[in-house]
mmCIF file of C-alpha atoms in Angstrom:
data_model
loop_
_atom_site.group_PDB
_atom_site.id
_atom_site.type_symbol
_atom_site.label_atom_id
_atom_site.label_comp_id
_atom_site.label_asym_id
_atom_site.label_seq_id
_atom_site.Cartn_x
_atom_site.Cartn_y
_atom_site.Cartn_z
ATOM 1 C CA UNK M 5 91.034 139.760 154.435
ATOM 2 C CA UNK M 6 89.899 136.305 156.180
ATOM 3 C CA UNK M 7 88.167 135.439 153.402
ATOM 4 C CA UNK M 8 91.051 136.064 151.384
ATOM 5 C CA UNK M 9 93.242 133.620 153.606
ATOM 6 C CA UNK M 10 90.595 130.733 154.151
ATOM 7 C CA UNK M 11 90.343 130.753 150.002
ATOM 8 C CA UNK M 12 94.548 131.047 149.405
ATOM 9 C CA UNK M 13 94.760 128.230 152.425
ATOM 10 C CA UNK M 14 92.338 125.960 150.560
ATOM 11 C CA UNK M 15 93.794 126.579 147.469
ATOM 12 C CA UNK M 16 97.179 125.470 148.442
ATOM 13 C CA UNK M 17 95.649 122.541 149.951
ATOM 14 C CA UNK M 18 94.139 121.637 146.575
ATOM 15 C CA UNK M 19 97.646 121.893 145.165
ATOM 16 C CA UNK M 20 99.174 119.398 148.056
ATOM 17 C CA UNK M 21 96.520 116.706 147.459
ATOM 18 C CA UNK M 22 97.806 115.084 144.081
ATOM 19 C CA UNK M 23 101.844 115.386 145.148
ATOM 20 C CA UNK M 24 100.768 113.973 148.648
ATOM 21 C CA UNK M 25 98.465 111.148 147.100
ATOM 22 C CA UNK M 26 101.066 110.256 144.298
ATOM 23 C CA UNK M 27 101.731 106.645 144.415
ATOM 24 C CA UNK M 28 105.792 105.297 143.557
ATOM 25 C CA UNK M 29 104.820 102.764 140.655
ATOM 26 C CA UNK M 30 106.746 99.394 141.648
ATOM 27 C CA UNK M 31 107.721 97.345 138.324
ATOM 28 C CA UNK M 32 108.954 94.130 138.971
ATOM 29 C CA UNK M 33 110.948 92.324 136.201
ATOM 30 C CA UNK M 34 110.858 87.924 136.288
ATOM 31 C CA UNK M 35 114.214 86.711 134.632
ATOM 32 C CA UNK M 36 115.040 83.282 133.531
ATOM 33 C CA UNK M 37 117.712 84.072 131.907
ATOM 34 C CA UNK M 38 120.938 86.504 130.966
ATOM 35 C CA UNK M 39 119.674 86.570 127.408
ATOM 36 C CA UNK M 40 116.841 88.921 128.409
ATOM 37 C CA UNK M 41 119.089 91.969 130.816
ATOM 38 C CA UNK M 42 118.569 94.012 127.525
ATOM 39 C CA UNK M 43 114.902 93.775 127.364
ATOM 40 C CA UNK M 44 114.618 95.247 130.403
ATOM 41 C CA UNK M 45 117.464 97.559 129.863
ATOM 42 C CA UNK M 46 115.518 99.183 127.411
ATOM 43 C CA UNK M 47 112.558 99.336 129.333
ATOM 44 C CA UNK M 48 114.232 101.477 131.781
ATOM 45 C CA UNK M 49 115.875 103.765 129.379
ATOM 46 C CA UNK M 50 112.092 104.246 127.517
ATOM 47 C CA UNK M 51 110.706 105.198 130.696
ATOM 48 C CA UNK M 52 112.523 107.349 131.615
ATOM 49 C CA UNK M 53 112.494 109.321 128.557
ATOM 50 C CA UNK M 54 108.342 108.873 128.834
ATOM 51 C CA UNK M 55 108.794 110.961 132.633
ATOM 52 C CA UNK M 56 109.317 108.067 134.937
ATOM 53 C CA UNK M 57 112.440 108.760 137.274
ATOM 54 C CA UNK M 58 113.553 106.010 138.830
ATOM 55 C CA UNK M 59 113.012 105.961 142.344
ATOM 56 C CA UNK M 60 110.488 108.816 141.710
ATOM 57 C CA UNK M 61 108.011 107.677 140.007
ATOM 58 C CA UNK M 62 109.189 104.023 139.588
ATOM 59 C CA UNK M 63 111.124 101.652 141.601
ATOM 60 C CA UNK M 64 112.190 98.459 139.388
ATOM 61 C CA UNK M 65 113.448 95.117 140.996
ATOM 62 C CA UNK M 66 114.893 92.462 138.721
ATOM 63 C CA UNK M 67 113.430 88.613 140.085
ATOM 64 C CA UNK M 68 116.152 85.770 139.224
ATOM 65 C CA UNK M 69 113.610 83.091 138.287
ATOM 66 C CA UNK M 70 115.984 80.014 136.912
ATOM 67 C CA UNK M 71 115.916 76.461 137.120
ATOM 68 C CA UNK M 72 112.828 75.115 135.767
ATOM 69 C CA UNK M 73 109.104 75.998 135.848
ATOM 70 C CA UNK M 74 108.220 74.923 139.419
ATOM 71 C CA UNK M 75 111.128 77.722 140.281
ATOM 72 C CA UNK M 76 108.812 80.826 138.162
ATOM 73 C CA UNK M 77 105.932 79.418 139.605
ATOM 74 C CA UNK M 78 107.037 79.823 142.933
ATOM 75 C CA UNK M 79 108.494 83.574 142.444
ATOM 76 C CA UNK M 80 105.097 84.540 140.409
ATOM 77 C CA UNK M 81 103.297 83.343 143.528
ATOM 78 C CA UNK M 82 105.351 85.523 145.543
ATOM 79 C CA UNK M 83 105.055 88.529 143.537
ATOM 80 C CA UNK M 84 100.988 88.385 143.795
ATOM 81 C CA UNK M 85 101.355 88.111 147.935
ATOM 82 C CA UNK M 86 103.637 91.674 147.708
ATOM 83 C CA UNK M 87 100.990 93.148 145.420
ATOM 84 C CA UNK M 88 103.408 94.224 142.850
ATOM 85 C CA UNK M 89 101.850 97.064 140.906
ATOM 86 C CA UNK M 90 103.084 95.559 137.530
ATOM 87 C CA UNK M 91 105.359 92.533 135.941
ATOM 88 C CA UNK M 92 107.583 91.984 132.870
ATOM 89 C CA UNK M 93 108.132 89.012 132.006
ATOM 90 C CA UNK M 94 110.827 88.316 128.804
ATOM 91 C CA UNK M 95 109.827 84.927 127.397
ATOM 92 C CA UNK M 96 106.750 82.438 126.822
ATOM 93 C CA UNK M 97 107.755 80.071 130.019
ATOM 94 C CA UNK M 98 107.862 83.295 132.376
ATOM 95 C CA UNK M 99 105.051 84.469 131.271
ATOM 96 C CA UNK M 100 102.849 81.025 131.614
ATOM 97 C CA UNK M 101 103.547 81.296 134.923
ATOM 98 C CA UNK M 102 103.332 84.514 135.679
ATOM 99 C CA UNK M 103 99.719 84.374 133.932
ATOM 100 C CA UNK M 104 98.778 81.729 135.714
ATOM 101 C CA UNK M 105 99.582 83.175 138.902
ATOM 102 C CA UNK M 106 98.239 86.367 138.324
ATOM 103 C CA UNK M 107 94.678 85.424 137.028
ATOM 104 C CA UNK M 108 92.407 86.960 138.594
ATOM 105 C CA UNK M 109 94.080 89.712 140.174
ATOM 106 C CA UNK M 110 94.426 93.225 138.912
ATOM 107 C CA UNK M 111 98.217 93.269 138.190
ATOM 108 C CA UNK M 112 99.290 94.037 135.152
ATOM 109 C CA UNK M 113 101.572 91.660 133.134
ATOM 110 C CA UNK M 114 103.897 93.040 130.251
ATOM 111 C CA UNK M 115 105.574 90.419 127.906
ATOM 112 C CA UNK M 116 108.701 91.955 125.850
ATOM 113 C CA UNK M 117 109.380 88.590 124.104
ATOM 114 C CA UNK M 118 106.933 85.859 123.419
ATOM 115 C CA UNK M 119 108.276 83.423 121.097
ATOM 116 C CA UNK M 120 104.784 81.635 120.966
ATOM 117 C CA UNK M 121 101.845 84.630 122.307
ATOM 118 C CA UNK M 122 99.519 81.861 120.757
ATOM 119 C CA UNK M 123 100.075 79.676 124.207
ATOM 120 C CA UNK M 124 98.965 83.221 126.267
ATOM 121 C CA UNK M 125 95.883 84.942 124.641
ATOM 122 C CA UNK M 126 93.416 83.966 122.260
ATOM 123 C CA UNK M 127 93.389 87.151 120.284
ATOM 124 C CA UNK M 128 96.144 88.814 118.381
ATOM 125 C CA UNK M 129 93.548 91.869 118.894
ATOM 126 C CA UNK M 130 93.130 92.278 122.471
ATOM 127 C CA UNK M 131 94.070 89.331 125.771
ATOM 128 C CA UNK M 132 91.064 89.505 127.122
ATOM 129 C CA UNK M 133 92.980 89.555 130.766
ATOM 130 C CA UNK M 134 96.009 91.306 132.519
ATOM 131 C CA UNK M 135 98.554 90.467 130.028
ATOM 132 C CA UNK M 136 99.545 92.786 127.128
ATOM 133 C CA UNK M 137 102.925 92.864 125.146
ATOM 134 C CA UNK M 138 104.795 92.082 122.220
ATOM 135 C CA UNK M 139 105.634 88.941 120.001
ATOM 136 C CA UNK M 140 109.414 88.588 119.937
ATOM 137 C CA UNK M 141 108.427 87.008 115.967
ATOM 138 C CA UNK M 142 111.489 84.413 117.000
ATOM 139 C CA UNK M 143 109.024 81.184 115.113
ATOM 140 C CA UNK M 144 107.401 83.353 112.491
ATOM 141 C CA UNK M 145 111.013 84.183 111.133
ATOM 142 C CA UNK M 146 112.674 80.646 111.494
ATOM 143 C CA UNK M 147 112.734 80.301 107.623
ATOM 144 C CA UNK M 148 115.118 83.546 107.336
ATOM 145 C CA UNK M 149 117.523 81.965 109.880
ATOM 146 C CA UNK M 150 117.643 79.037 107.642
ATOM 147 C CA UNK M 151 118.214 81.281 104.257
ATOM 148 C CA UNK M 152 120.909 83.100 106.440
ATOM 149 C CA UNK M 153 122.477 79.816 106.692
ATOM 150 C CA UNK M 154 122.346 78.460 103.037
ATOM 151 C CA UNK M 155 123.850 81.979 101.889
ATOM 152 C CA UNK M 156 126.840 81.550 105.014
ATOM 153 C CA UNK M 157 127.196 77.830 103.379
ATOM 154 C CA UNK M 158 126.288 77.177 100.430
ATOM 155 C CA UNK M 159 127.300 73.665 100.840
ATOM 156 C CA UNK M 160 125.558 72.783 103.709
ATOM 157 C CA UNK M 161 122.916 70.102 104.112
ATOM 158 C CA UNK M 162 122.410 68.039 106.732
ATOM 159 C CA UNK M 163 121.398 70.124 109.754
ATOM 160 C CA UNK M 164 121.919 68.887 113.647
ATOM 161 C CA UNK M 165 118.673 70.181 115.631
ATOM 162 C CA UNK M 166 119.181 70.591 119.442
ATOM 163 C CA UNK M 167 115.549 70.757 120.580
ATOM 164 C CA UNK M 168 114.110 69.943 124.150
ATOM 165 C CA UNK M 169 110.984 67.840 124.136
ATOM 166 C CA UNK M 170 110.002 69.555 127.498
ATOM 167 C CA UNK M 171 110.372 73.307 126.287
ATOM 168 C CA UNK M 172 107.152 75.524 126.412
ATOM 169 C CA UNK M 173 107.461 76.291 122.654
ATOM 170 C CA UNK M 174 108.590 72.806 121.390
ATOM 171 C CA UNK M 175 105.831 71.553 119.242
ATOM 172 C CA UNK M 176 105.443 75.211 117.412
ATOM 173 C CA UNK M 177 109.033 75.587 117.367
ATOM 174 C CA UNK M 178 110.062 72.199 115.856
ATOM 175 C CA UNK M 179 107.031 72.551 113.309
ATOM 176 C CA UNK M 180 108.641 75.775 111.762
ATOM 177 C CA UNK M 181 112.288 74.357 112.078
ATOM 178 C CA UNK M 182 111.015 71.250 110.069
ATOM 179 C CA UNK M 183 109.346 73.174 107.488
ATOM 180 C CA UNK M 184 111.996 75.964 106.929
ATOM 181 C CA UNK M 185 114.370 73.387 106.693
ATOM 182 C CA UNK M 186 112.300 71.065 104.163
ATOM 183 C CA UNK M 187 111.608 74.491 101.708
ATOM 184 C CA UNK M 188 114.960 74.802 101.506
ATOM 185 C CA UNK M 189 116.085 71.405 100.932
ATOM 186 C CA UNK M 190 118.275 71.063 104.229
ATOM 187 C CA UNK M 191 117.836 67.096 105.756
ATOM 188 C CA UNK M 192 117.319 67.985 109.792
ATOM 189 C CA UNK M 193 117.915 65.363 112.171
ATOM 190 C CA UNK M 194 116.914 66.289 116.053
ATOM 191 C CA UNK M 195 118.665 65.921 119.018
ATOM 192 C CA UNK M 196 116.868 65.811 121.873
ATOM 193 C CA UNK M 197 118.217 67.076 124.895
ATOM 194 C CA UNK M 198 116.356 68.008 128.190
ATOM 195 C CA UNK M 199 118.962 68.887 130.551
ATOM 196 C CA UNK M 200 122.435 70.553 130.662
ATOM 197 C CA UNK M 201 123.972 67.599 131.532
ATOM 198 C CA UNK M 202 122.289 65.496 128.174
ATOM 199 C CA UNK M 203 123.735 68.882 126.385
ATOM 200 C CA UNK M 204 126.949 67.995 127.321
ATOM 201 C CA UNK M 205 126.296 64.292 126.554
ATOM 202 C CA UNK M 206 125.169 64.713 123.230
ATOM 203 C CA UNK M 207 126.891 67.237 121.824
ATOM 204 C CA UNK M 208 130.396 65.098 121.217
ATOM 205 C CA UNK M 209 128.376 62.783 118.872
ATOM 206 C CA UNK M 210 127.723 66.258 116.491
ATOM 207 C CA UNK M 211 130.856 65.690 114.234
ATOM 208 C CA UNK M 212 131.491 67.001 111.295
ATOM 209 C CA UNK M 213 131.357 63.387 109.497
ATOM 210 C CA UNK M 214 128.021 63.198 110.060
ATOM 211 C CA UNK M 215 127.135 66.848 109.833
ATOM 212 C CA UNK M 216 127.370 70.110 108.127
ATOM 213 C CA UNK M 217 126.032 72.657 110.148
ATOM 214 C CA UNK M 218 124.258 73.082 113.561
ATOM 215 C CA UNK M 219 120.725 75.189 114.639
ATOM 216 C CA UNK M 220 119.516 75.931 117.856
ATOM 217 C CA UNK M 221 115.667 76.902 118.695
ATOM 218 C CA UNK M 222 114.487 79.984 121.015
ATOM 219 C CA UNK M 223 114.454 77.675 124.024
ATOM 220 C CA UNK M 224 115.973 78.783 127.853
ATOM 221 C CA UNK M 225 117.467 75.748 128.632
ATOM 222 C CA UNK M 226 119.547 74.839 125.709
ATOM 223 C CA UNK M 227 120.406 78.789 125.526
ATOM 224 C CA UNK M 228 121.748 78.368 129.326
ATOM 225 C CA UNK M 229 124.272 75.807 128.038
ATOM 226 C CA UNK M 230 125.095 76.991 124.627
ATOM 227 C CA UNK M 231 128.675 77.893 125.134
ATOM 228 C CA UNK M 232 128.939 73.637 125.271
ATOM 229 C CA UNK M 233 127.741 73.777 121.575
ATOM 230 C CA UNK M 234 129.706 76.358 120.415
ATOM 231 C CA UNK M 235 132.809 74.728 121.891
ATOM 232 C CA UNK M 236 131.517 71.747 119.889
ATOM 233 C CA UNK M 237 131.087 73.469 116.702
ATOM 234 C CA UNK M 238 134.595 75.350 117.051
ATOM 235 C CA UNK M 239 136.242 71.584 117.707
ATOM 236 C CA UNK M 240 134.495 70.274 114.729
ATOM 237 C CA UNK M 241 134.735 73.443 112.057
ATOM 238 C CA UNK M 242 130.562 73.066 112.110
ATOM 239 C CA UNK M 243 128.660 77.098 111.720
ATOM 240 C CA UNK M 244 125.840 77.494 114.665
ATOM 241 C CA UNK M 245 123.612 79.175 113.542
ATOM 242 C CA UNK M 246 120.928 80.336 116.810
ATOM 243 C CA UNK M 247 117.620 81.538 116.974
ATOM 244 C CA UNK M 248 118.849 84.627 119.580
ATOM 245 C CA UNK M 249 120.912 87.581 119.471
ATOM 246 C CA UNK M 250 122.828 87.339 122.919
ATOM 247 C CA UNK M 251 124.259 83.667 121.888
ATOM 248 C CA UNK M 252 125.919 85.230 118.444
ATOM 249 C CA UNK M 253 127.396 87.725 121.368
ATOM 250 C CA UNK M 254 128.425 84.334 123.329
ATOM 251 C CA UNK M 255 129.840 82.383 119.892
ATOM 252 C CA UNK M 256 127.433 81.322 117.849
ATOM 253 C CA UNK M 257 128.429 82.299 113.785
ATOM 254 C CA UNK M 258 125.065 83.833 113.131
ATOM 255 C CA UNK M 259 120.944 84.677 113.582
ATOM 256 C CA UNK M 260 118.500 86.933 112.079
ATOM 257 C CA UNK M 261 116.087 88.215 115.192
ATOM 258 C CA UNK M 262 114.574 90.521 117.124
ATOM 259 C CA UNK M 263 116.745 93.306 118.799
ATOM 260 C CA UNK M 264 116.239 92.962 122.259
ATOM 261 C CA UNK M 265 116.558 96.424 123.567
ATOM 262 C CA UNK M 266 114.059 97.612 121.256
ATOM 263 C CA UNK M 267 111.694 95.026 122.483
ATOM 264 C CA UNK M 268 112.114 96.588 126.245
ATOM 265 C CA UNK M 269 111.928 100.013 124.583
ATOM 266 C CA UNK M 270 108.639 99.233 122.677
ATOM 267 C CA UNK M 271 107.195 97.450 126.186
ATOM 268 C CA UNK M 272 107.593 101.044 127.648
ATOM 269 C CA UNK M 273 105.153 102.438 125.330
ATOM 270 C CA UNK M 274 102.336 99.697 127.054
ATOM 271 C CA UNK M 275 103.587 100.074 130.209
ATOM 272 C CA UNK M 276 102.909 103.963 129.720
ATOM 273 C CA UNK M 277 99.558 103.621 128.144
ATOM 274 C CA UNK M 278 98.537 101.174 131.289
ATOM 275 C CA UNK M 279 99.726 103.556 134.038
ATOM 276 C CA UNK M 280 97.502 106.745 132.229
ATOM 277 C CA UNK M 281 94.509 103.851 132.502
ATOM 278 C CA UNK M 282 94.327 102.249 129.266
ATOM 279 C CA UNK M 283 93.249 98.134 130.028
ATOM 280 C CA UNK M 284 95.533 95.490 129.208
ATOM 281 C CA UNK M 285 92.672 93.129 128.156
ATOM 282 C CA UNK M 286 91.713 96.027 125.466
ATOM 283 C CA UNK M 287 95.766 96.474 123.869
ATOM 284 C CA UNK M 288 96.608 94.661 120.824
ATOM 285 C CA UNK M 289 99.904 92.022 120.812
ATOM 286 C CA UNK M 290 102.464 94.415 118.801
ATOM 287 C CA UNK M 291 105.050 93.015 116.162
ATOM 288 C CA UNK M 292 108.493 94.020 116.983
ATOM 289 C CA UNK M 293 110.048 96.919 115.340
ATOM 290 C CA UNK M 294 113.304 96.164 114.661
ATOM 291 C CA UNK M 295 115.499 92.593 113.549
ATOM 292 C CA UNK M 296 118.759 92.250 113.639
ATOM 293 C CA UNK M 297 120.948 90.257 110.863
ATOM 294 C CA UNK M 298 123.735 89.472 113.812
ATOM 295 C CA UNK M 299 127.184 87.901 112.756
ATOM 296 C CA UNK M 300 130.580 86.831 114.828
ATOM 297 C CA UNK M 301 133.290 86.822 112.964
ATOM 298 C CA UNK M 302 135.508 85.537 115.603
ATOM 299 C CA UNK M 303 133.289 82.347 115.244
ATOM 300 C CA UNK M 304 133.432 82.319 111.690
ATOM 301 C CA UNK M 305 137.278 82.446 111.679
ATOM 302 C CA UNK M 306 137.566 79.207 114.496
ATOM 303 C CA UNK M 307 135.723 77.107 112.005
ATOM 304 C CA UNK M 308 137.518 78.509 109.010
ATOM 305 C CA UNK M 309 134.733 80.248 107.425
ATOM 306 C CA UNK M 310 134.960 83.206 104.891
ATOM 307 C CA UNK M 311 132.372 84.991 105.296
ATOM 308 C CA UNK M 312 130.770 86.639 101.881
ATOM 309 C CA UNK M 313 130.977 90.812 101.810
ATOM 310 C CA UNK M 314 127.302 90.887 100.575
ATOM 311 C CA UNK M 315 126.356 89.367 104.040
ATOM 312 C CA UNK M 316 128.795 91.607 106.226
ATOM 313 C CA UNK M 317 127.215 94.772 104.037
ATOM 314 C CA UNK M 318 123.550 93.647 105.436
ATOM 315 C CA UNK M 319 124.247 92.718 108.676
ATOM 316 C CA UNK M 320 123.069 95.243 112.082
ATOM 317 C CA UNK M 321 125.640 93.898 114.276
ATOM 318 C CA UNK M 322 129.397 92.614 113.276
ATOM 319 C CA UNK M 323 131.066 91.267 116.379
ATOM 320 C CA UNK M 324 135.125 91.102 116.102
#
């Protein structure tokens, strides 16, 4: 009999060492802007469905990380001193500095959006390091933004480029904005802006004499002050056409890009295979799954723009 109840004692002891030793996985996502709340979003929801209850077996925090790089930098920093257990980051400048920051250290880093994965790891094939994630495909697809636009307006030509010299992705971004545009015979003239404040300087002088249609690149600061473009667009009867979902949400006329959501969603999937033990270093950069062809028709009707029923029949998302 005491035999019986040593061995049942130590067998329920067995039992009560994994539930005991089970660590809460802390997830920390860094934000630099609005345009990203979906990624993560869908991160959530994906986890959960994968067996991770939130404040079970995951606690997530959401890190407001705006104002410039020296602000990311500073909140990466942070996040290494609280030994985070993983971070997301939604876009190329998060991520730089969240790389940077964590090098070195064993903490996972998850991108759900580069727009340029060339500027973090040298392989499509593996990182090498602690990042892992997905290519948003924002540059790759700049010459379907630019088809969208010649089939919106047929008429259009000349094409006003707000672009910001100091952006992360600038050179890669304004070398597929020239090209697209060049292929399909559209005459691009920049505008270089590098603040809010030179966004609301310059965009007056984008007038519909000079111009016939406006484009805006994958870049955080000129997305923070987009609704001073679209009002400038609306005043002047000129279609914006943007390289992100959330701004057709906010009033730009159009994009063709990756669905947000489903980026987050798809991140899960790492995040899971990292937690069972898989390496980031050894995961290949995925391609997203899903684009969206994304039009507002409210937009369309302030400039006075019909829009053609073969477009409205292909596009994902029709905002009213």
């Amino acid at each position: 009999m005491k035999f019986h109840i040593v061995a049942l004692s130590g067998l329920l002891l067995l039992q009560a060492v994994p539930a005991a030793a089970q660590k809460t996985v802390r997830i920390v996502s860094v934000s630099t802007s609005d345009q990203f709340n979906d990624a993560f979003s869908g991160f959530k929801k994906r986890m959960e469905e994968l067996g991770y209850r939130e404040g079970r077996e995951v606690v997530y925090e959401l890190r407001a990380a705006r104002g410039g790089e020296g602000v990311v930098h500073e909140v990466a920093r942070r996040l290494v001193e609280e030994k985070v257990d993983m971070i997301l980051t939604s876009s190329t400048t998060s991520t730089v500095a969240v790389a940077k920051a964590t090098a070195g250290t064993h903490i996972p880093v998850i991108f759900l959006s580069a727009g340029n994965p060339q500027k973090l790891v040298k392989s499509f094939a593996g990182s090498g390091t602690n990042l892992a994630g997905i290519s948003s495909g924002t540059l790759e697809i700049t010459g379907k933004r630019f088809e969208l636009l010649r089939d919106l307006v047929p008429g259009a030509k000349r094409v006003a480029n707000f672009t910001n010299p100091r952006g992360v992705n600038h050179q890669s971004s304004t070398a597929e904005v020239r090209e697209a545009a060049r292929k399909l015979g559209f005459l691009l003239f920049d505008i270089p802006v590098t603040s809010r404040s030179e966004i609301g300087l310059q965009a007056p002088t984008v007038t519909r004499r000079k111009f016939d249609a406006i484009f805006t690149p994958p870049d955080v600061m000129v997305t923070e002050a987009i609704e001073i473009i679209v009002e400038q667009s609306y005043r002047e009867k000129l279609p914006l056409m943007t390289s992100l979902l959330a701004n057709v949400r906010r009033g730009c006329l159009a994009t063709y890009g990756a669905n947000y959501f489903a980026l987050g969603e798809q991140g899960a999937g790492i995040a899971h295979k990292i937690l069972k033990g898989a390496k980031p270093s050894d995961l290949p950069i995925e391609q997203p799954m899903k684009f969206h062809l994304a039009l507002n028709l409210k937009a369309a009707k302030a400039i006075g723009l019909t829009v053609p029923r073969e477009i409205l029949l292909r596009a994902d998302e029709v905002i009213e």
